[in-house]
Coordinates of C-alpha atoms in Angstrom, one line a residue:
Chain A
M1 CA 37.6 -23.9 11.6
Q2 CA 37.3 -27.3 10.0
A3 CA 34.8 -27.5 7.2
G4 CA 32.1 -30.1 7.4
P5 CA 28.8 -31.0 5.8
I6 CA 26.2 -28.3 5.7
L7 CA 22.5 -29.4 6.3
V8 CA 20.0 -27.0 4.8
Y9 CA 16.4 -27.4 5.9
S10 CA 13.2 -25.8 4.7
E11 CA 9.7 -27.0 4.8
Y12 CA 8.9 -25.1 1.7
T13 CA 9.3 -27.4 -1.3
A14 CA 9.6 -24.5 -3.7
D15 CA 12.4 -22.9 -1.7
L16 CA 14.8 -25.7 -1.5
P17 CA 15.8 -25.9 -5.2
R18 CA 16.4 -22.1 -5.1
F19 CA 18.7 -22.4 -2.1
E20 CA 20.4 -25.3 -3.8
R21 CA 21.0 -23.3 -7.0
L22 CA 22.4 -20.3 -5.1
L23 CA 24.5 -22.2 -2.5
S24 CA 26.1 -24.6 -5.0
A25 CA 27.1 -21.6 -7.2
A26 CA 28.5 -19.7 -4.2
L27 CA 30.1 -22.7 -2.4
P28 CA 31.1 -25.1 -5.1
E29 CA 33.6 -27.0 -2.8
A30 CA 31.2 -27.5 0.1
E31 CA 29.3 -30.7 0.9
I32 CA 25.7 -29.6 1.2
H33 CA 22.7 -31.7 2.0
Y34 CA 19.1 -30.5 1.6
A35 CA 16.1 -31.7 3.5
R36 CA 12.4 -30.7 3.7
S37 CA 11.3 -33.3 6.3
L38 CA 12.5 -35.2 9.3
D39 CA 13.0 -38.3 7.1
E40 CA 15.2 -36.5 4.6
A41 CA 17.2 -34.9 7.4
I42 CA 18.0 -37.9 9.6
P43 CA 20.7 -39.4 7.5
H44 CA 22.7 -36.2 7.8
L45 CA 22.3 -35.3 11.5
E46 CA 25.2 -37.4 12.6
R47 CA 27.9 -35.7 10.4
A48 CA 26.7 -32.2 9.7
T49 CA 28.6 -29.4 11.4
I50 CA 26.5 -26.5 10.0
F51 CA 22.8 -26.3 10.1
Y52 CA 21.0 -23.7 8.0
G53 CA 17.2 -23.9 8.4
W54 CA 13.8 -22.7 9.3
G55 CA 10.7 -24.6 10.6
F56 CA 12.7 -27.6 11.7
P57 CA 11.9 -29.6 14.9
A58 CA 14.0 -28.0 17.7
E59 CA 15.1 -31.4 19.0
F60 CA 17.1 -31.9 15.8
L61 CA 19.9 -29.9 17.3
S62 CA 20.5 -32.3 20.2
K63 CA 20.9 -35.1 17.7
M64 CA 23.8 -33.4 15.9
P65 CA 27.0 -34.3 17.8
K66 CA 29.3 -32.5 15.3
L67 CA 27.2 -29.3 15.2
R68 CA 29.3 -26.1 15.5
W69 CA 27.1 -23.4 13.9
V70 CA 23.3 -22.9 13.4
Q71 CA 22.3 -20.2 11.0
K72 CA 18.6 -19.6 11.5
M73 CA 16.7 -18.8 8.3
G74 CA 14.9 -15.9 9.8
A75 CA 15.2 -13.1 12.4
G76 CA 13.4 -14.8 15.3
V77 CA 14.9 -17.7 17.2
D78 CA 12.2 -18.1 19.9
D79 CA 11.2 -21.5 18.4
I80 CA 14.6 -23.1 18.9
I81 CA 16.0 -21.3 21.9
D82 CA 14.1 -23.4 24.5
A83 CA 15.6 -26.6 23.1
W84 CA 19.0 -25.0 22.5
P85 CA 21.8 -27.5 23.2
C86 CA 23.8 -25.0 25.3
R87 CA 27.2 -26.4 24.3
P88 CA 29.8 -23.7 24.3
E89 CA 31.2 -24.7 20.9
V90 CA 27.8 -24.2 19.1
I91 CA 27.1 -20.7 17.8
L92 CA 23.6 -19.5 17.0
T93 CA 23.2 -16.8 14.4
R94 CA 20.0 -15.3 13.0
T95 CA 19.5 -13.7 9.7
D96 CA 20.1 -10.0 9.4
G97 CA 16.7 -8.2 9.8
K98 CA 17.7 -5.7 7.2
L99 CA 17.4 -8.5 4.5
I100 CA 13.9 -9.2 5.6
A101 CA 12.8 -5.7 6.4
P102 CA 12.1 -4.4 2.9
R103 CA 9.4 -6.9 2.1
M104 CA 8.0 -6.6 5.7
S105 CA 7.9 -2.9 5.2
E106 CA 5.8 -3.3 2.1
Y107 CA 3.5 -5.7 3.9
V108 CA 2.9 -3.1 6.7
L109 CA 2.5 -0.2 4.3
G110 CA 0.1 -2.2 2.2
A111 CA -2.0 -3.2 5.2
I112 CA -2.1 0.5 6.3
L113 CA -3.1 1.8 2.9
N114 CA -5.7 -0.9 2.5
R115 CA -7.5 0.6 5.5
S116 CA -6.7 4.3 5.0
V117 CA -7.6 4.3 1.3
R118 CA -10.6 2.1 2.2
F119 CA -10.2 -0.6 -0.4
D120 CA -11.9 -2.8 2.2
L121 CA -15.0 -0.6 2.0
A122 CA -14.8 -0.5 -1.8
R123 CA -14.8 -4.3 -1.9
R124 CA -17.9 -4.6 0.2
Q125 CA -19.6 -2.0 -2.0
Q126 CA -18.5 -3.8 -5.2
A127 CA -20.0 -7.1 -3.9
H128 CA -23.4 -5.3 -3.7
R129 CA -22.9 -3.2 -6.9
Q130 CA -23.0 -0.1 -4.8
W131 CA -21.6 3.2 -6.1
N132 CA -21.3 5.3 -2.9
F133 CA -18.6 7.9 -2.9
F134 CA -16.2 7.9 0.1
E135 CA -13.3 10.1 1.0
I136 CA -10.0 8.4 1.0
G137 CA -7.7 9.0 3.9
T138 CA -4.0 9.8 3.8
I139 CA -1.2 8.3 5.7
R140 CA 0.1 11.8 6.3
S141 CA -2.6 12.2 8.8
L142 CA -1.8 9.1 10.8
T143 CA 0.4 8.5 13.8
I144 CA 1.9 5.1 13.5
G145 CA 3.6 3.4 16.4
I146 CA 6.3 0.8 16.0
A147 CA 6.6 -1.5 19.0
G148 CA 10.0 -3.2 18.7
V149 CA 12.5 -0.9 17.1
G150 CA 15.3 -3.2 16.1
E151 CA 16.7 -3.6 12.6
I152 CA 13.3 -4.4 11.1
G153 CA 11.2 -2.0 13.1
T154 CA 13.7 0.8 12.2
M155 CA 13.4 0.0 8.5
I156 CA 9.6 -0.1 8.6
A157 CA 9.6 3.3 10.4
A158 CA 11.9 4.7 7.7
T159 CA 9.6 3.5 4.9
L160 CA 6.5 4.9 6.6
R161 CA 8.2 8.3 7.1
L162 CA 9.1 8.5 3.5
L163 CA 5.3 8.7 2.8
G164 CA 4.8 11.5 5.4
A165 CA 3.4 9.5 8.3
Q166 CA 4.3 10.5 11.8
V167 CA 6.1 7.5 13.3
I168 CA 6.8 7.0 16.9
G169 CA 8.4 4.0 18.6
W170 CA 8.4 1.9 21.7
R171 CA 11.1 -0.5 22.9
R172 CA 11.7 -2.3 26.1
T173 CA 15.2 -1.1 26.7
R174 CA 17.7 1.5 25.3
A175 CA 16.6 4.5 23.4
S176 CA 17.8 5.7 20.1
S177 CA 16.6 5.8 16.6
P178 CA 17.0 8.6 14.1
E179 CA 14.1 7.2 12.1
L180 CA 11.5 8.1 14.7
E181 CA 9.8 11.3 15.8
K182 CA 9.7 10.1 19.4
I183 CA 10.7 7.0 21.3
F184 CA 9.1 5.6 24.4
V185 CA 11.0 3.2 26.6
G186 CA 10.0 0.5 29.0
N187 CA 6.6 -1.0 30.1
A188 CA 5.6 2.0 32.1
A189 CA 5.6 4.1 28.9
L190 CA 3.5 1.7 26.9
P191 CA 0.1 3.3 27.8
E192 CA 1.2 6.8 26.7
F193 CA 2.8 5.4 23.5
L194 CA -0.4 3.4 22.6
G195 CA -2.6 6.4 23.4
R196 CA -1.0 8.4 20.6
C197 CA -1.2 5.8 17.8
D198 CA -3.8 5.4 15.0
V199 CA -1.9 2.3 13.9
V200 CA 0.3 0.0 16.1
V201 CA 2.8 -2.2 14.4
L202 CA 4.2 -5.1 16.5
V203 CA 7.7 -6.2 15.5
L204 CA 8.6 -7.6 18.9
P205 CA 10.6 -10.8 19.4
L206 CA 9.0 -13.4 21.6
T207 CA 10.9 -13.6 24.9
S208 CA 9.9 -14.2 28.5
A209 CA 9.5 -10.4 28.7
T210 CA 7.2 -10.0 25.7
R211 CA 5.0 -13.1 26.0
R212 CA 1.4 -12.0 26.2
L213 CA 2.6 -8.5 26.8
F214 CA -0.4 -7.2 24.8
D215 CA -3.1 -8.4 27.2
A216 CA -6.5 -6.9 27.8
D217 CA -5.1 -4.0 30.0
V218 CA -2.5 -3.0 27.5
I219 CA -4.8 -3.3 24.5
D220 CA -7.2 -1.1 26.4
C221 CA -4.7 1.7 26.3
C222 CA -5.0 2.0 22.5
R223 CA -7.0 4.7 20.8
P224 CA -10.5 3.5 20.0
G225 CA -10.6 2.0 16.5
V226 CA -6.8 1.4 16.3
H227 CA -5.4 -0.7 13.5
L228 CA -3.2 -3.4 15.0
I229 CA -0.7 -5.0 12.8
N230 CA 1.4 -7.9 14.0
V231 CA 4.4 -9.1 12.0
G232 CA 6.6 -10.1 14.9
R233 CA 5.4 -13.1 17.0
G234 CA 1.9 -14.3 17.7
G235 CA 2.7 -15.1 21.3
V236 CA 3.1 -11.4 22.1
V237 CA -0.7 -10.9 21.9
D238 CA -3.4 -12.4 24.1
E239 CA -5.6 -13.6 21.3
Q240 CA -8.8 -13.8 23.4
A241 CA -8.2 -10.3 24.7
L242 CA -7.8 -9.1 21.1
L243 CA -11.1 -10.7 20.1
R244 CA -12.9 -9.0 22.9
A245 CA -11.2 -5.6 22.0
I246 CA -12.4 -6.0 18.5
E247 CA -15.9 -6.8 19.7
G248 CA -15.9 -3.7 21.9
G249 CA -14.6 -1.4 19.2
R250 CA -11.3 -0.6 20.9
V251 CA -9.5 -2.4 18.0
G252 CA -11.0 -1.4 14.6
H253 CA -9.0 -3.8 12.6
A254 CA -6.2 -6.3 13.1
T255 CA -3.9 -7.4 10.3
L256 CA -2.1 -10.5 11.6
D257 CA 0.7 -12.4 10.0
V258 CA 1.7 -14.4 13.1
F259 CA -0.3 -16.4 15.7
R260 CA 0.2 -18.2 18.9
T261 CA -0.3 -21.5 17.1
E262 CA 0.8 -21.8 13.5
P263 CA -0.7 -22.9 11.2
L264 CA -3.7 -21.2 12.7
P265 CA -6.1 -24.0 13.8
Q266 CA -9.1 -24.6 11.6
E267 CA -11.6 -23.8 14.5
H268 CA -9.9 -20.6 15.5
P269 CA -12.4 -17.7 15.7
F270 CA -10.0 -15.3 13.9
W271 CA -10.7 -16.9 10.5
T272 CA -14.2 -15.6 10.2
N273 CA -13.9 -12.2 12.0
P274 CA -14.5 -9.5 9.4
H275 CA -12.2 -7.1 11.3
I276 CA -9.2 -9.5 11.0
T277 CA -7.0 -9.9 8.0
I278 CA -5.0 -13.2 8.2
T279 CA -1.9 -13.9 6.3
P280 CA -0.1 -17.2 6.8
H281 CA 3.2 -16.0 8.3
V282 CA 4.5 -14.6 5.0
C283 CA 6.7 -12.0 6.6
G284 CA 9.9 -13.6 7.7
P285 CA 10.3 -16.8 5.8
L286 CA 13.1 -15.8 3.6
V287 CA 13.4 -15.3 -0.1
P288 CA 16.5 -17.3 -1.0
A289 CA 18.1 -14.7 -3.2
D290 CA 17.7 -12.1 -0.4
V291 CA 19.5 -14.1 2.2
V292 CA 21.9 -16.5 0.7
P293 CA 24.7 -13.8 0.5
H294 CA 24.4 -13.3 4.2
F295 CA 24.9 -17.1 4.8
V296 CA 27.8 -17.2 2.4
S297 CA 29.6 -14.3 4.2
N298 CA 29.0 -16.0 7.6
H299 CA 30.2 -19.3 6.2
A300 CA 33.5 -17.7 5.0
A301 CA 33.9 -16.1 8.5
F302 CA 33.2 -19.5 10.1
L303 CA 35.8 -21.3 8.0
A304 CA 38.4 -18.5 8.8
G305 CA 37.6 -18.7 12.5
K306 CA 36.5 -15.1 12.5
P307 CA 33.5 -13.6 14.3
L308 CA 30.1 -14.3 12.7
M309 CA 27.5 -11.7 12.1
H310 CA 24.2 -11.6 14.0
V311 CA 25.2 -14.0 16.8
V312 CA 22.2 -14.5 19.1
D313 CA 22.5 -13.3 22.7
L314 CA 21.1 -16.3 24.5
D315 CA 20.3 -14.2 27.7
R316 CA 18.4 -11.6 25.7
Q317 CA 16.8 -14.3 23.6
Y318 CA 17.3 -12.5 20.3
Chain B
M1 CA -12.0 43.1 -11.3
Q2 CA -15.4 43.7 -9.8
A3 CA -16.3 41.4 -7.0
G4 CA -19.6 39.5 -7.4
P5 CA -21.4 36.6 -5.8
I6 CA -19.7 33.2 -5.8
L7 CA -21.7 30.1 -6.4
V8 CA -20.2 27.0 -4.9
Y9 CA -21.6 23.6 -6.1
S10 CA -20.9 20.1 -4.9
E11 CA -23.1 17.1 -5.1
Y12 CA -21.6 15.7 -1.9
T13 CA -23.7 16.8 1.0
A14 CA -20.9 16.2 3.4
D15 CA -18.5 18.4 1.6
L16 CA -20.6 21.6 1.4
P17 CA -20.5 22.5 5.1
R18 CA -16.8 22.0 5.1
F19 CA -16.3 24.3 2.0
E20 CA -18.6 26.8 3.7
R21 CA -16.7 26.8 7.0
L22 CA -13.3 27.2 5.2
L23 CA -14.5 29.8 2.6
S24 CA -16.4 32.0 5.1
A25 CA -13.3 32.1 7.3
A26 CA -11.0 32.9 4.4
L27 CA -13.3 35.3 2.6
P28 CA -15.5 36.9 5.2
E29 CA -16.5 39.8 2.9
A30 CA -17.6 37.7 0.0
E31 CA -21.2 36.9 -0.9
I32 CA -21.1 33.2 -1.3
H33 CA -24.0 30.8 -2.1
Y34 CA -23.9 27.1 -1.8
A35 CA -25.8 24.5 -3.8
R36 CA -25.9 20.8 -4.0
S37 CA -28.6 20.5 -6.7
L38 CA -30.0 22.2 -9.7
D39 CA -32.9 23.6 -7.6
E40 CA -30.6 25.1 -5.0
A41 CA -28.4 26.6 -7.7
I42 CA -31.1 28.2 -10.0
P43 CA -31.7 31.3 -7.8
H44 CA -28.1 32.3 -8.0
L45 CA -27.3 31.6 -11.7
E46 CA -28.4 35.1 -12.8
R47 CA -26.1 37.1 -10.6
A48 CA -23.1 34.9 -9.8
T49 CA -19.8 36.0 -11.4
I50 CA -17.7 33.2 -10.0
F51 CA -18.5 29.5 -10.1
Y52 CA -16.6 27.0 -8.0
G53 CA -17.9 23.5 -8.5
W54 CA -17.7 19.8 -9.4
G55 CA -20.3 17.5 -10.8
F56 CA -22.7 20.2 -12.0
P57 CA -24.7 20.0 -15.2
A58 CA -22.4 21.6 -17.9
E59 CA -25.3 23.7 -19.3
F60 CA -25.4 25.7 -16.1
L61 CA -22.6 27.8 -17.5
S62 CA -24.7 29.2 -20.4
K63 CA -27.3 30.3 -18.0
M64 CA -24.9 32.6 -16.1
P65 CA -24.8 35.9 -18.0
K66 CA -22.5 37.6 -15.4
L67 CA -20.0 34.7 -15.2
R68 CA -16.4 35.7 -15.4
W69 CA -14.5 32.8 -13.8
V70 CA -15.1 29.1 -13.4
Q71 CA -12.8 27.3 -10.9
K72 CA -13.3 23.5 -11.5
M73 CA -13.1 21.5 -8.2
G74 CA -10.8 18.9 -9.8
A75 CA -8.0 18.5 -12.2
G76 CA -10.0 17.3 -15.2
V77 CA -12.3 19.6 -17.2
D78 CA -13.5 17.2 -20.0
D79 CA -17.0 17.1 -18.5
I80 CA -17.6 20.8 -19.1
I81 CA -15.4 21.7 -22.0
D82 CA -17.8 20.6 -24.6
A83 CA -20.5 22.9 -23.2
W84 CA -18.1 25.6 -22.5
P85 CA -19.6 29.1 -23.2
C86 CA -16.7 30.3 -25.4
R87 CA -17.0 33.9 -24.3
P88 CA -13.6 35.6 -24.2
E89 CA -14.4 37.2 -20.8
V90 CA -14.9 33.8 -19.0
I91 CA -11.8 32.2 -17.6
L92 CA -11.7 28.5 -16.8
T93 CA -9.2 27.2 -14.2
R94 CA -8.7 23.7 -12.8
T95 CA -7.4 22.7 -9.5
D96 CA -3.7 22.3 -9.1
G97 CA -3.0 18.6 -9.5
K98 CA -0.3 18.8 -6.8
L99 CA -3.1 19.2 -4.2
I100 CA -4.8 16.0 -5.4
A101 CA -1.8 14.0 -6.1
P102 CA -0.7 12.9 -2.6
R103 CA -4.0 11.0 -2.0
M104 CA -4.0 9.6 -5.5
S105 CA -0.4 8.4 -5.0
E106 CA -1.4 6.5 -1.9
Y107 CA -4.3 5.0 -3.8
V108 CA -2.0 3.8 -6.6
L109 CA 0.6 2.6 -4.1
G110 CA -2.1 0.7 -2.1
A111 CA -3.5 -0.9 -5.3
I112 CA 0.0 -2.0 -6.3
L113 CA 0.9 -3.4 -2.9
N114 CA -2.5 -5.2 -2.6
R115 CA -1.4 -7.2 -5.6
S116 CA 2.3 -7.6 -5.0
V117 CA 2.0 -8.5 -1.3
R118 CA -0.9 -10.7 -2.4
F119 CA -3.5 -9.6 0.2
D120 CA -6.0 -10.6 -2.4
L121 CA -4.8 -14.2 -2.3
A122 CA -4.7 -14.0 1.5
R123 CA -8.4 -13.0 1.6
R124 CA -9.4 -15.8 -0.7
Q125 CA -7.5 -18.3 1.5
Q126 CA -9.0 -16.8 4.7
A127 CA -12.5 -17.3 3.4
H128 CA -11.7 -21.0 3.2
R129 CA -9.7 -21.2 6.4
Q130 CA -6.7 -22.1 4.3
W131 CA -3.2 -21.7 5.6
N132 CA -1.0 -22.0 2.6
F133 CA 2.3 -20.1 2.6
F134 CA 3.0 -17.8 -0.3
E135 CA 5.9 -15.6 -1.1
I136 CA 5.2 -11.9 -1.0
G137 CA 6.5 -9.8 -3.9
T138 CA 8.3 -6.6 -3.7
I139 CA 7.7 -3.3 -5.5
R140 CA 11.5 -3.1 -6.0
S141 CA 11.2 -5.8 -8.6
L142 CA 8.4 -4.1 -10.6
T143 CA 8.6 -1.8 -13.5
I144 CA 5.8 0.7 -13.3
G145 CA 4.7 2.8 -16.2
I146 CA 2.9 6.1 -15.7
A147 CA 0.9 7.1 -18.8
G148 CA 0.3 10.8 -18.5
V149 CA 3.1 12.5 -16.7
G150 CA 1.6 15.8 -15.7
E151 CA 1.5 17.3 -12.2
I152 CA -0.2 14.3 -10.8
G153 CA 1.6 11.6 -12.8
T154 CA 4.9 13.1 -11.8
M155 CA 4.0 13.0 -8.1
I156 CA 2.8 9.4 -8.3
A157 CA 6.1 8.5 -10.0
A158 CA 8.1 10.2 -7.2
T159 CA 6.2 8.3 -4.5
L160 CA 6.7 4.9 -6.2
R161 CA 10.4 5.7 -6.7
L162 CA 10.8 6.4 -3.0
L163 CA 10.0 2.7 -2.4
G164 CA 12.5 1.4 -5.0
A165 CA 10.2 0.7 -7.9
Q166 CA 11.6 1.3 -11.4
V167 CA 9.3 4.0 -12.9
I168 CA 9.0 4.9 -16.6
G169 CA 6.6 7.3 -18.2
W170 CA 4.7 7.9 -21.4
R171 CA 3.2 11.1 -22.5
R172 CA 1.7 12.3 -25.8
T173 CA 3.9 15.4 -26.2
R174 CA 7.0 17.0 -24.8
A175 CA 9.6 15.0 -22.9
S176 CA 10.9 15.9 -19.5
S177 CA 10.6 14.5 -16.0
P178 CA 13.3 14.1 -13.4
E179 CA 11.2 11.7 -11.5
L180 CA 11.4 9.0 -14.2
E181 CA 14.0 6.5 -15.2
K182 CA 12.9 6.8 -18.9
I183 CA 10.2 8.7 -20.8
F184 CA 8.5 7.6 -24.0
V185 CA 6.8 10.2 -26.1
G186 CA 4.0 9.9 -28.7
N187 CA 1.6 7.2 -29.8
A188 CA 4.4 5.4 -31.8
A189 CA 6.3 4.8 -28.6
L190 CA 3.3 3.3 -26.7
P191 CA 3.9 -0.3 -27.6
E192 CA 7.5 -0.3 -26.5
F193 CA 6.5 1.5 -23.3
L194 CA 3.8 -0.9 -22.5
G195 CA 6.0 -3.9 -23.2
R196 CA 8.2 -3.0 -20.3
C197 CA 5.7 -2.5 -17.6
D198 CA 4.5 -4.9 -14.9
V199 CA 2.0 -2.2 -13.8
V200 CA 0.5 0.5 -16.0
V201 CA -1.0 3.5 -14.3
L202 CA -3.3 5.7 -16.4
V203 CA -3.4 9.4 -15.4
L204 CA -4.4 10.7 -18.8
P205 CA -6.9 13.6 -19.3
L206 CA -9.8 12.8 -21.6
T207 CA -9.3 14.7 -24.8
S208 CA -10.1 14.0 -28.4
A209 CA -6.6 12.5 -28.6
T210 CA -6.9 10.1 -25.7
R211 CA -10.5 8.9 -26.0
R212 CA -10.5 5.1 -26.3
L213 CA -6.7 5.3 -26.8
F214 CA -6.4 2.0 -24.8
D215 CA -8.3 -0.1 -27.3
A216 CA -7.7 -3.8 -28.0
D217 CA -4.6 -3.3 -30.1
V218 CA -2.9 -1.0 -27.5
I219 CA -3.8 -3.3 -24.5
D220 CA -2.4 -6.2 -26.5
C221 CA 1.0 -4.5 -26.3
C222 CA 1.1 -5.0 -22.5
R223 CA 3.0 -7.7 -20.8
P224 CA 0.9 -10.8 -20.1
G225 CA -0.7 -10.4 -16.6
V226 CA -0.2 -6.7 -16.4
H227 CA -1.9 -4.8 -13.6
L228 CA -3.8 -1.9 -15.1
I229 CA -4.7 1.0 -12.8
N230 CA -6.9 3.8 -14.1
V231 CA -7.2 7.0 -12.0
G232 CA -7.5 9.4 -14.9
R233 CA -10.6 9.2 -17.0
G234 CA -12.7 6.1 -17.9
G235 CA -13.2 7.2 -21.5
V236 CA -9.5 6.6 -22.2
V237 CA -10.1 2.8 -22.0
D238 CA -12.2 0.7 -24.3
E239 CA -14.1 -1.2 -21.6
Q240 CA -15.1 -4.1 -23.8
A241 CA -11.6 -4.6 -25.0
L242 CA -10.4 -4.5 -21.4
L243 CA -12.9 -7.3 -20.4
R244 CA -11.6 -9.4 -23.3
A245 CA -8.0 -8.8 -22.3
I246 CA -8.8 -9.9 -18.8
E247 CA -10.5 -13.0 -20.1
G248 CA -7.5 -13.8 -22.3
G249 CA -5.0 -13.2 -19.5
R250 CA -3.3 -10.3 -21.1
V251 CA -4.5 -8.1 -18.2
G252 CA -4.0 -9.9 -14.8
H253 CA -5.9 -7.3 -12.8
A254 CA -7.5 -3.9 -13.2
T255 CA -8.0 -1.4 -10.5
L256 CA -10.4 1.2 -11.8
D257 CA -11.5 4.4 -10.2
V258 CA -13.0 5.9 -13.3
F259 CA -15.4 4.6 -15.9
R260 CA -16.9 5.6 -19.2
T261 CA -20.2 6.1 -17.5
E262 CA -20.4 7.1 -13.8
P263 CA -21.9 6.0 -11.6
L264 CA -21.0 2.6 -13.1
P265 CA -24.4 1.2 -14.4
Q266 CA -25.9 -1.6 -12.3
E267 CA -25.8 -4.1 -15.1
H268 CA -22.1 -3.4 -16.1
P269 CA -20.0 -6.6 -16.3
F270 CA -17.1 -5.0 -14.3
W271 CA -19.0 -5.3 -11.0
T272 CA -18.7 -9.1 -10.8
N273 CA -15.4 -9.6 -12.4
P274 CA -13.0 -11.1 -9.8
H275 CA -10.0 -9.5 -11.6
I276 CA -11.4 -6.0 -11.4
T277 CA -11.3 -3.8 -8.3
I278 CA -13.9 -1.0 -8.5
T279 CA -13.7 2.3 -6.5
P280 CA -16.4 4.9 -7.0
H281 CA -14.2 7.8 -8.4
V282 CA -12.6 8.5 -5.1
C283 CA -9.4 10.0 -6.6
G284 CA -10.0 13.5 -7.7
P285 CA -13.1 14.7 -5.8
L286 CA -11.4 17.1 -3.5
V287 CA -11.0 17.2 0.2
P288 CA -12.0 20.8 1.1
A289 CA -9.1 21.5 3.4
D290 CA -6.7 20.4 0.6
V291 CA -7.9 22.7 -2.0
V292 CA -9.7 25.8 -0.5
P293 CA -6.3 27.6 -0.2
H294 CA -5.8 27.3 -3.9
F295 CA -9.2 28.8 -4.6
V296 CA -8.6 31.6 -2.2
S297 CA -5.3 32.5 -3.8
N298 CA -6.9 32.5 -7.3
H299 CA -9.8 34.6 -5.9
A300 CA -7.4 37.2 -4.7
A301 CA -5.7 37.3 -8.1
F302 CA -9.1 37.5 -9.8
L303 CA -10.1 40.5 -7.7
A304 CA -6.7 42.2 -8.3
G305 CA -7.0 41.6 -12.0
K306 CA -3.8 39.5 -12.0
P307 CA -3.3 36.2 -13.9
L308 CA -4.9 33.1 -12.3
M309 CA -3.1 29.8 -11.7
H310 CA -3.9 26.7 -13.7
V311 CA -5.9 28.4 -16.5
V312 CA -7.1 25.7 -18.9
D313 CA -5.8 25.7 -22.4
L314 CA -9.0 25.2 -24.4
D315 CA -7.2 23.9 -27.5
R316 CA -5.3 21.3 -25.5
Q317 CA -8.4 20.6 -23.5
Y318 CA -6.6 20.5 -20.1

């Protein structure tokens, strides 16, 4: 494959110098341009053959006539798949979930421990100088359900099992995972799966099959007081239904890293709900040192005309 | 050994019925009295031969002429050892740390993840409806030091290592622990140990050798911004020195479950310090179902005249 300029795009000002340092060391021969905005990217759209980015306007891709390969900085591609230029010569790859999963696993574990150790209660007491003993829970007594058992969900499950939690899984299709006590498959099995979980962790991609899958009826299948954690995609959850389920006590707490609209709009009712913990999509954006080796390997394969890793199946949408 | 009445004492109203249910099922023949206050205990002090308790006034013990065995509900005995009725026929046992350690490990892990995932920052941002991306840390990049590597410290270390943290240890005497990357021994090694740790976890018993061991000079050996977690005994730390170290930035955050005076006095400056997380000594008080089997085994040994488990060494003070 003919080499050509690489365009690297990240909205995060702090990331770009780190990508630059790592990439220029790994690929000293390559012509690489870096952009953190539309304006910075425009001069390079015409010539670039490789695009490595996250958070870029999807229509970029149709303005890149020489484009041959898009490496998404991230595991999810729902944001670009609708505007995908569907030219047979352009390959789309996503980042190996295994590179993202360790930090996501720690996020999920931290969210679970926050509630089961009851640091939230401790904070409320501290604010009022209250010394009231409470008994701390243990993750060993929890059944935790992972909805979406791909690379990332599997690693989250493995981490939670290390600590003695009972971990079960749900996925839309196929059934296999050695990291789970039990796996439920297909929409018909969702109510039974949810009925067993003290904590539900959503790690689902956003596709036409998962959009708003967690609506009022599905959420109502959860155990009363369930802790819902979403580190997948916000569009999988009906946000109004979630608010009503919190009001009614069906959902005891929600820890949300992803939202239907990001950044979460200023007027959104989630911000002030005491039963919701909001983080600004911190799971998924990539730490350069974690993921650059994956890009470098794929780049070598691309130049050699060999198959790339983690090519997106455009029908499956992930 | 002659059987005699057992007096069970816990200040926690919610605990006593659970101890009662478990003990009466396990020891249906035994005469057992339950007390949650001085008044409730007094009628039984004269006759009881066995005392199983936590949080009781230490001078109780000198008012129990028939006393033969005290089983402390907890791993630490510093609160009763000064008033110990040094009669050779009275045995003092403490609870197996391994029964307490799993919940304590989850507390420590939760405290570490709270800071490394930066849920604290997320909460501050949420309070102001701020959507500012931040990079989450990973425990795999942390060196965590456990000061006090007994039964409990060893299990905490094992839990943290499961998640990929580098774990080193410090203890006053003896040197051995397969759960640690490296062990430092003795007061002279404390500065080097502390200089390597991003997080320091105190699991030390309170003895004449550890009282106020963490004074200004010792704290000053820590890495700037260290996260100090104390789940051992409050008296090990000079609280004024800790406050000054937080002010100066040497200590970045302190998660404290134990204090020199408990309950923490209303006017104590810890309550309002944003760099201190306070929990009301929730690590250590025992969950009845976790520990009753240990008491029952020791009780059988006591009746059979066999050696008890976890007899306290009164010279060592633990």
